[in-house]
Amino acid sequence: MKFRTLLLILVFIAGTYALQAQKYTVKPVPFNKVKINDNFWAPRLEAHAHTTLETCITQTQDSTERINNFAKAAGVMEGKHEGIYFDDSDVYKAMEGIAYSLINNPNKKNEDLLDKWIGLIAKAQQPDGYLNTFYTLNHPTERWTDMEKHEMYCGGHMIEAAVAHHKATGKTSFLDVATKFADYLGTEFGPGKKHWVAGHEEIELALVKLYHETGNKNYLDLSYWILEERGHGHGQGEIWDKQHWGAAYCQDDVPVSEISEIKGHAVRAMYLFTGMADVAAEKDLPGYVAALERVWDDVVNRNMYITGGIGSSGSNEGFSDDYDLPNKTAYCETCASIGMVLWNNRMNLFSNDAKYVDVMERAMYNGVLSGVSLDGDLFYYVNPLESDGDHHRQRWFGCACCPSNISRFVPSVGNYIYLEGENELFVNLYIGNTAEIELGATKLELSQKTAYPWDGEIEVSIDPETQAEFAVNLRIPGWCKNFGLSVNGSEMTAKQSDKGYVAVNRKWKKGDKISLNLDMPVEVVAAHPKVTENTGKRAVQRGPVVFCLEQTDQKNIDFDAVAINSDSTFKTKKASGKLKGMTQIESTSGTEKLIFSPYFSWNNREPGKMKVWVNYNE
């Protein structure tokens, strides 16, 4: 035990010195500057704009009590709060999704709806700035008496929605509500004031967003104070009781700079780590960054599914023991996969290391997209890696965090494609698009043409207003073992850096083109030997996409007995029907043929059994 403690101390010290003085060295090209036009993400954006958003709006406004709670708190309706105490947050996430969608899909009807809802929210806000319909309507004298009741969590989602609305419309009506609430928090909490540990993290990252939008440093300082409250015994309430969950459940067992292992509720952890990264980048906190590096290693190498999903246990919606990764009972909440995207994006901003984008991309294409149907109207809360045919997407949930989270994530995908640095550009994701980018004084239009993720050929066109010299750093995904690169038709011998990028540095002029060809073979993958659930099994992936077997494609075979072996051959084929435009994989083992489909697309056709991990015979 003493040796382990000493080792952890040495690792912490080494990490601290290695990562000192780190800040975000690059910034994302915002998605309002990126127009996606490919055959993979463009249809999903269209389904989001025309179906997912409408589903969220209908469920928020017509089929549930959520928006009515604001009307009641505003004095427009009579009655008490109905529903779950954190239902306010689902309204805010739906509003954020609507705001994001307005940027690339202007819609007067939806903009007017936002104005209407904002009016109710503004009236529901109390004179001192407090805003939470559960307490205002049902427990007006009990504010800030229960750390589990998500007051800061709801407020954080409100702030994020308000920032999105301001960016989309330029209007300040919602931002004024957010700043009034944040200013109120500053009167209640901070150095020398009341201790508080938010039972569900979210406010931390939201306050940093508000700081960026307003320039008010008080919001950044408050976020830092809230983070520093953790791990000092200030947390109180039912979930802190060891007979219930304990402090580790909400990441309150150790100070955040001492975190080394992943524990507790998966979504709470992801929001915490994202907030830590944002604050560390602004305040130069190497201890935070070292902690994030340590826990990232624990999450990715011992607690993450092949789909990028996290949180194997349904009992705590989170983590259990290392390598405990069951398939049929996997929880893998959709919100947790979205959290993995948010967190890994921040880690890449710190380091310019493509390994974080590899994980982010894995979570996006598998863990997140499986959470919504191809039509955009049905949702998974839980994303198992095996099913007996009884697990189906639903139109809505009593706890509706996942549909509303999907509604705000999908339209923001463009935010993760490019990064701007000082005289350099990073291409992180391969998605067909056109983008307007500024590198210092250089303005340029950049476009991608690609059939990714089904094909590894990518063409990047670079059109600066005037000739300019800068570097274009192209990510070589970790799954890609060979690649080809040419500029304007001339083949280049380029070396991949130890951080996973290949740099093309030259004086660029209008019409210049980079051609990148990523080798994308079918891979048969074995799990870590300690994942006993997958002993004697294999999974199939190609590029960033994980594939699965669905019973609907193997109707004349005993599905429970299917297997592949060391002599099996694999080839790609174009899918048809509901999966038209996608790639499937055909496996041949002797006389038996199996059809693997993208995991994210499962249960969009005929119901039936499904499995990612398949029996394997040597």
PDB file of N, CA and C in Angstrom, residues 550-614:
ATOM      1  N   GLU A 550     -27.355  -8.529 -36.688  1.00  0.00           N
ATOM      2  CA  GLU A 550     -28.772  -8.435 -36.370  1.00  0.00           C
ATOM      3  C   GLU A 550     -29.482  -9.665 -36.922  1.00  0.00           C
ATOM      4  N   GLN A 551     -30.428 -10.148 -36.141  1.00  0.00           N
ATOM      5  CA  GLN A 551     -31.146 -11.358 -36.525  1.00  0.00           C
ATOM      6  C   GLN A 551     -31.870 -11.200 -37.857  1.00  0.00           C
ATOM      7  N   THR A 552     -32.309  -9.982 -38.171  1.00  0.00           N
ATOM      8  CA  THR A 552     -33.052  -9.763 -39.409  1.00  0.00           C
ATOM      9  C   THR A 552     -32.223 -10.063 -40.648  1.00  0.00           C
ATOM     10  N   ASP A 553     -30.887 -10.032 -40.531  1.00  0.00           N
ATOM     11  CA  ASP A 553     -30.017 -10.328 -41.669  1.00  0.00           C
ATOM     12  C   ASP A 553     -29.585 -11.792 -41.717  1.00  0.00           C
ATOM     13  N   GLN A 554     -29.905 -12.559 -40.688  1.00  0.00           N
ATOM     14  CA  GLN A 554     -29.474 -13.958 -40.619  1.00  0.00           C
ATOM     15  C   GLN A 554     -30.682 -14.852 -40.285  1.00  0.00           C
ATOM     16  N   LYS A 555     -31.722 -14.734 -41.092  1.00  0.00           N
ATOM     17  CA  LYS A 555     -33.003 -15.361 -40.743  1.00  0.00           C
ATOM     18  C   LYS A 555     -32.980 -16.886 -40.793  1.00  0.00           C
ATOM     19  N   ASN A 556     -32.119 -17.461 -41.587  1.00  0.00           N
ATOM     20  CA  ASN A 556     -32.114 -18.920 -41.741  1.00  0.00           C
ATOM     21  C   ASN A 556     -30.986 -19.584 -40.954  1.00  0.00           C
ATOM     22  N   ILE A 557     -30.488 -18.867 -39.957  1.00  0.00           N
ATOM     23  CA  ILE A 557     -29.364 -19.375 -39.169  1.00  0.00           C
ATOM     24  C   ILE A 557     -29.757 -19.346 -37.694  1.00  0.00           C
ATOM     25  N   ASP A 558     -29.252 -20.301 -36.923  1.00  0.00           N
ATOM     26  CA  ASP A 558     -29.433 -20.278 -35.471  1.00  0.00           C
ATOM     27  C   ASP A 558     -28.592 -19.126 -34.925  1.00  0.00           C
ATOM     28  N   PHE A 559     -29.236 -18.007 -34.624  1.00  0.00           N
ATOM     29  CA  PHE A 559     -28.518 -16.788 -34.272  1.00  0.00           C
ATOM     30  C   PHE A 559     -27.633 -16.980 -33.045  1.00  0.00           C
ATOM     31  N   ASP A 560     -28.096 -17.761 -32.086  1.00  0.00           N
ATOM     32  CA  ASP A 560     -27.333 -17.945 -30.857  1.00  0.00           C
ATOM     33  C   ASP A 560     -26.067 -18.760 -31.079  1.00  0.00           C
ATOM     34  N   ALA A 561     -26.009 -19.497 -32.194  1.00  0.00           N
ATOM     35  CA  ALA A 561     -24.861 -20.373 -32.444  1.00  0.00           C
ATOM     36  C   ALA A 561     -23.886 -19.800 -33.471  1.00  0.00           C
ATOM     37  N   VAL A 562     -24.155 -18.610 -34.011  1.00  0.00           N
ATOM     38  CA  VAL A 562     -23.278 -18.086 -35.068  1.00  0.00           C
ATOM     39  C   VAL A 562     -21.872 -17.854 -34.525  1.00  0.00           C
ATOM     40  N   ALA A 563     -20.910 -18.020 -35.414  1.00  0.00           N
ATOM     41  CA  ALA A 563     -19.511 -17.841 -35.019  1.00  0.00           C
ATOM     42  C   ALA A 563     -18.690 -17.476 -36.242  1.00  0.00           C
ATOM     43  N   ILE A 564     -17.577 -16.834 -35.995  1.00  0.00           N
ATOM     44  CA  ILE A 564     -16.569 -16.615 -37.020  1.00  0.00           C
ATOM     45  C   ILE A 564     -15.306 -17.329 -36.561  1.00  0.00           C
ATOM     46  N   ASN A 565     -14.327 -17.451 -37.450  1.00  0.00           N
ATOM     47  CA  ASN A 565     -13.100 -18.149 -37.063  1.00  0.00           C
ATOM     48  C   ASN A 565     -11.896 -17.522 -37.740  1.00  0.00           C
ATOM     49  N   SER A 566     -10.764 -18.084 -37.479  1.00  0.00           N
ATOM     50  CA  SER A 566      -9.519 -17.500 -37.994  1.00  0.00           C
ATOM     51  C   SER A 566      -9.413 -17.590 -39.502  1.00  0.00           C
ATOM     52  N   ASP A 567     -10.244 -18.415 -40.133  1.00  0.00           N
ATOM     53  CA  ASP A 567     -10.229 -18.528 -41.591  1.00  0.00           C
ATOM     54  C   ASP A 567     -11.350 -17.730 -42.254  1.00  0.00           C
ATOM     55  N   SER A 568     -12.177 -17.077 -41.483  1.00  0.00           N
ATOM     56  CA  SER A 568     -13.279 -16.303 -42.050  1.00  0.00           C
ATOM     57  C   SER A 568     -12.748 -15.187 -42.940  1.00  0.00           C
ATOM     58  N   THR A 569     -13.446 -14.924 -44.018  1.00  0.00           N
ATOM     59  CA  THR A 569     -13.100 -13.813 -44.905  1.00  0.00           C
ATOM     60  C   THR A 569     -14.178 -12.742 -44.796  1.00  0.00           C
ATOM     61  N   PHE A 570     -13.792 -11.516 -45.098  1.00  0.00           N
ATOM     62  CA  PHE A 570     -14.705 -10.385 -44.951  1.00  0.00           C
ATOM     63  C   PHE A 570     -14.621  -9.500 -46.181  1.00  0.00           C
ATOM     64  N   LYS A 571     -15.765  -9.017 -46.627  1.00  0.00           N
ATOM     65  CA  LYS A 571     -15.789  -8.042 -47.708  1.00  0.00           C
ATOM     66  C   LYS A 571     -16.938  -7.068 -47.459  1.00  0.00           C
ATOM     67  N   THR A 572     -16.802  -5.887 -48.004  1.00  0.00           N
ATOM     68  CA  THR A 572     -17.842  -4.877 -47.824  1.00  0.00           C
ATOM     69  C   THR A 572     -18.886  -5.003 -48.916  1.00  0.00           C
ATOM     70  N   LYS A 573     -20.095  -4.561 -48.599  1.00  0.00           N
ATOM     71  CA  LYS A 573     -21.182  -4.543 -49.574  1.00  0.00           C
ATOM     72  C   LYS A 573     -22.069  -3.344 -49.283  1.00  0.00           C
ATOM     73  N   LYS A 574     -22.706  -2.831 -50.328  1.00  0.00           N
ATOM     74  CA  LYS A 574     -23.606  -1.708 -50.160  1.00  0.00           C
ATOM     75  C   LYS A 574     -24.922  -2.191 -49.561  1.00  0.00           C
ATOM     76  N   ALA A 575     -25.379  -1.479 -48.543  1.00  0.00           N
ATOM     77  CA  ALA A 575     -26.638  -1.849 -47.903  1.00  0.00           C
ATOM     78  C   ALA A 575     -27.812  -1.337 -48.729  1.00  0.00           C
ATOM     79  N   SER A 576     -28.969  -1.902 -48.481  1.00  0.00           N
ATOM     80  CA  SER A 576     -30.183  -1.485 -49.194  1.00  0.00           C
ATOM     81  C   SER A 576     -31.309  -1.267 -48.194  1.00  0.00           C
ATOM     82  N   GLY A 577     -32.466  -0.879 -48.710  1.00  0.00           N
ATOM     83  CA  GLY A 577     -33.622  -0.678 -47.847  1.00  0.00           C
ATOM     84  C   GLY A 577     -33.398   0.452 -46.864  1.00  0.00           C
ATOM     85  N   LYS A 578     -33.742   0.239 -45.629  1.00  0.00           N
ATOM     86  CA  LYS A 578     -33.630   1.267 -44.597  1.00  0.00           C
ATOM     87  C   LYS A 578     -32.188   1.720 -44.399  1.00  0.00           C
ATOM     88  N   LEU A 579     -31.237   0.842 -44.703  1.00  0.00           N
ATOM     89  CA  LEU A 579     -29.817   1.163 -44.511  1.00  0.00           C
ATOM     90  C   LEU A 579     -29.145   1.626 -45.803  1.00  0.00           C
ATOM     91  N   LYS A 580     -29.931   1.960 -46.799  1.00  0.00           N
ATOM     92  CA  LYS A 580     -29.367   2.391 -48.082  1.00  0.00           C
ATOM     93  C   LYS A 580     -28.395   3.552 -47.875  1.00  0.00           C
ATOM     94  N   GLY A 581     -27.268   3.484 -48.555  1.00  0.00           N
ATOM     95  CA  GLY A 581     -26.235   4.500 -48.424  1.00  0.00           C
ATOM     96  C   GLY A 581     -25.154   4.108 -47.436  1.00  0.00           C
ATOM     97  N   MET A 582     -25.410   3.061 -46.649  1.00  0.00           N
ATOM     98  CA  MET A 582     -24.436   2.597 -45.673  1.00  0.00           C
ATOM     99  C   MET A 582     -23.653   1.417 -46.242  1.00  0.00           C
ATOM    100  N   THR A 583     -22.633   1.031 -45.501  1.00  0.00           N
ATOM    101  CA  THR A 583     -21.839  -0.140 -45.848  1.00  0.00           C
ATOM    102  C   THR A 583     -22.118  -1.251 -44.849  1.00  0.00           C
ATOM    103  N   GLN A 584     -22.318  -2.454 -45.342  1.00  0.00           N
ATOM    104  CA  GLN A 584     -22.383  -3.651 -44.512  1.00  0.00           C
ATOM    105  C   GLN A 584     -21.147  -4.499 -44.788  1.00  0.00           C
ATOM    106  N   ILE A 585     -20.911  -5.463 -43.920  1.00  0.00           N
ATOM    107  CA  ILE A 585     -19.773  -6.363 -44.078  1.00  0.00           C
ATOM    108  C   ILE A 585     -20.296  -7.795 -44.156  1.00  0.00           C
ATOM    109  N   GLU A 586     -19.867  -8.500 -45.183  1.00  0.00           N
ATOM    110  CA  GLU A 586     -20.261  -9.896 -45.361  1.00  0.00           C
ATOM    111  C   GLU A 586     -19.101 -10.792 -44.957  1.00  0.00           C
ATOM    112  N   SER A 587     -19.380 -11.685 -44.022  1.00  0.00           N
ATOM    113  CA  SER A 587     -18.376 -12.632 -43.554  1.00  0.00           C
ATOM    114  C   SER A 587     -18.701 -14.019 -44.094  1.00  0.00           C
ATOM    115  N   THR A 588     -17.663 -14.701 -44.570  1.00  0.00           N
ATOM    116  CA  THR A 588     -17.845 -16.065 -45.063  1.00  0.00           C
ATOM    117  C   THR A 588     -16.965 -17.012 -44.257  1.00  0.00           C
ATOM    118  N   SER A 589     -17.609 -18.007 -43.633  1.00  0.00           N
ATOM    119  CA  SER A 589     -16.894 -19.026 -42.856  1.00  0.00           C
ATOM    120  C   SER A 589     -17.327 -20.385 -43.398  1.00  0.00           C
ATOM    121  N   GLY A 590     -16.522 -20.954 -44.287  1.00  0.00           N
ATOM    122  CA  GLY A 590     -16.932 -22.182 -44.948  1.00  0.00           C
ATOM    123  C   GLY A 590     -18.131 -21.889 -45.833  1.00  0.00           C
ATOM    124  N   THR A 591     -19.254 -22.541 -45.541  1.00  0.00           N
ATOM    125  CA  THR A 591     -20.472 -22.308 -46.331  1.00  0.00           C
ATOM    126  C   THR A 591     -21.413 -21.299 -45.665  1.00  0.00           C
ATOM    127  N   GLU A 592     -21.058 -20.853 -44.478  1.00  0.00           N
ATOM    128  CA  GLU A 592     -21.947 -19.945 -43.742  1.00  0.00           C
ATOM    129  C   GLU A 592     -21.585 -18.488 -44.013  1.00  0.00           C
ATOM    130  N   LYS A 593     -22.599 -17.706 -44.329  1.00  0.00           N
ATOM    131  CA  LYS A 593     -22.400 -16.284 -44.554  1.00  0.00           C
ATOM    132  C   LYS A 593     -23.131 -15.486 -43.476  1.00  0.00           C
ATOM    133  N   LEU A 594     -22.478 -14.454 -42.992  1.00  0.00           N
ATOM    134  CA  LEU A 594     -23.059 -13.552 -41.998  1.00  0.00           C
ATOM    135  C   LEU A 594     -22.996 -12.132 -42.530  1.00  0.00           C
ATOM    136  N   ILE A 595     -23.991 -11.334 -42.168  1.00  0.00           N
ATOM    137  CA  ILE A 595     -24.020  -9.931 -42.576  1.00  0.00           C
ATOM    138  C   ILE A 595     -23.930  -9.063 -41.324  1.00  0.00           C
ATOM    139  N   PHE A 596     -22.887  -8.249 -41.254  1.00  0.00           N
ATOM    140  CA  PHE A 596     -22.700  -7.305 -40.158  1.00  0.00           C
ATOM    141  C   PHE A 596     -23.165  -5.914 -40.602  1.00  0.00           C
ATOM    142  N   SER A 597     -23.916  -5.241 -39.746  1.00  0.00           N
ATOM    143  CA  SER A 597     -24.402  -3.886 -40.031  1.00  0.00           C
ATOM    144  C   SER A 597     -23.835  -2.908 -39.018  1.00  0.00           C
ATOM    145  N   PRO A 598     -23.791  -1.624 -39.345  1.00  0.00           N
ATOM    146  CA  PRO A 598     -23.283  -0.636 -38.378  1.00  0.00           C
ATOM    147  C   PRO A 598     -24.068  -0.692 -37.070  1.00  0.00           C
ATOM    148  N   TYR A 599     -23.341  -0.701 -35.966  1.00  0.00           N
ATOM    149  CA  TYR A 599     -23.997  -0.803 -34.659  1.00  0.00           C
ATOM    150  C   TYR A 599     -24.993   0.330 -34.436  1.00  0.00           C
ATOM    151  N   PHE A 600     -24.635   1.540 -34.866  1.00  0.00           N
ATOM    152  CA  PHE A 600     -25.524   2.670 -34.591  1.00  0.00           C
ATOM    153  C   PHE A 600     -26.884   2.513 -35.273  1.00  0.00           C
ATOM    154  N   SER A 601     -26.941   1.667 -36.312  1.00  0.00           N
ATOM    155  CA  SER A 601     -28.179   1.520 -37.088  1.00  0.00           C
ATOM    156  C   SER A 601     -29.063   0.379 -36.598  1.00  0.00           C
ATOM    157  N   TRP A 602     -28.658  -0.325 -35.556  1.00  0.00           N
ATOM    158  CA  TRP A 602     -29.433  -1.508 -35.164  1.00  0.00           C
ATOM    159  C   TRP A 602     -30.809  -1.119 -34.629  1.00  0.00           C
ATOM    160  N   ASN A 603     -31.749  -2.036 -34.851  1.00  0.00           N
ATOM    161  CA  ASN A 603     -33.141  -1.872 -34.424  1.00  0.00           C
ATOM    162  C   ASN A 603     -33.861  -0.736 -35.151  1.00  0.00           C
ATOM    163  N   ASN A 604     -33.418  -0.428 -36.358  1.00  0.00           N
ATOM    164  CA  ASN A 604     -34.156   0.502 -37.210  1.00  0.00           C
ATOM    165  C   ASN A 604     -35.024  -0.250 -38.215  1.00  0.00           C
ATOM    166  N   ARG A 605     -34.847  -1.559 -38.261  1.00  0.00           N
ATOM    167  CA  ARG A 605     -35.621  -2.371 -39.196  1.00  0.00           C
ATOM    168  C   ARG A 605     -36.507  -3.327 -38.393  1.00  0.00           C
ATOM    169  N   GLU A 606     -36.582  -4.539 -38.832  1.00  0.00           N
ATOM    170  CA  GLU A 606     -37.392  -5.550 -38.162  1.00  0.00           C
ATOM    171  C   GLU A 606     -36.785  -5.882 -36.799  1.00  0.00           C
ATOM    172  N   PRO A 607     -37.586  -5.914 -35.746  1.00  0.00           N
ATOM    173  CA  PRO A 607     -37.051  -6.253 -34.417  1.00  0.00           C
ATOM    174  C   PRO A 607     -36.443  -7.650 -34.407  1.00  0.00           C
ATOM    175  N   GLY A 608     -35.443  -7.826 -33.561  1.00  0.00           N
ATOM    176  CA  GLY A 608     -34.804  -9.129 -33.448  1.00  0.00           C
ATOM    177  C   GLY A 608     -33.581  -9.058 -32.570  1.00  0.00           C
ATOM    178  N   LYS A 609     -32.894 -10.158 -32.447  1.00  0.00           N
ATOM    179  CA  LYS A 609     -31.705 -10.226 -31.605  1.00  0.00           C
ATOM    180  C   LYS A 609     -30.548  -9.458 -32.255  1.00  0.00           C
ATOM    181  N   MET A 610     -29.590  -9.080 -31.410  1.00  0.00           N
ATOM    182  CA  MET A 610     -28.424  -8.329 -31.883  1.00  0.00           C
ATOM    183  C   MET A 610     -27.240  -8.674 -31.001  1.00  0.00           C
ATOM    184  N   LYS A 611     -26.054  -8.674 -31.583  1.00  0.00           N
ATOM    185  CA  LYS A 611     -24.835  -8.824 -30.780  1.00  0.00           C
ATOM    186  C   LYS A 611     -23.661  -8.158 -31.492  1.00  0.00           C
ATOM    187  N   VAL A 612     -22.799  -7.513 -30.703  1.00  0.00           N
ATOM    188  CA  VAL A 612     -21.548  -6.936 -31.208  1.00  0.00           C
ATOM    189  C   VAL A 612     -20.433  -7.961 -31.110  1.00  0.00           C
ATOM    190  N   TRP A 613     -20.326  -8.630 -29.967  1.00  0.00           N
ATOM    191  CA  TRP A 613     -19.277  -9.624 -29.746  1.00  0.00           C
ATOM    192  C   TRP A 613     -19.799 -11.002 -30.151  1.00  0.00           C
ATOM    193  N   VAL A 614     -19.065 -11.636 -31.087  1.00  0.00           N
ATOM    194  CA  VAL A 614     -19.499 -12.882 -31.724  1.00  0.00           C
ATOM    195  C   VAL A 614     -18.537 -14.003 -31.333  1.00  0.00           C
TER     196      VAL A 614
END
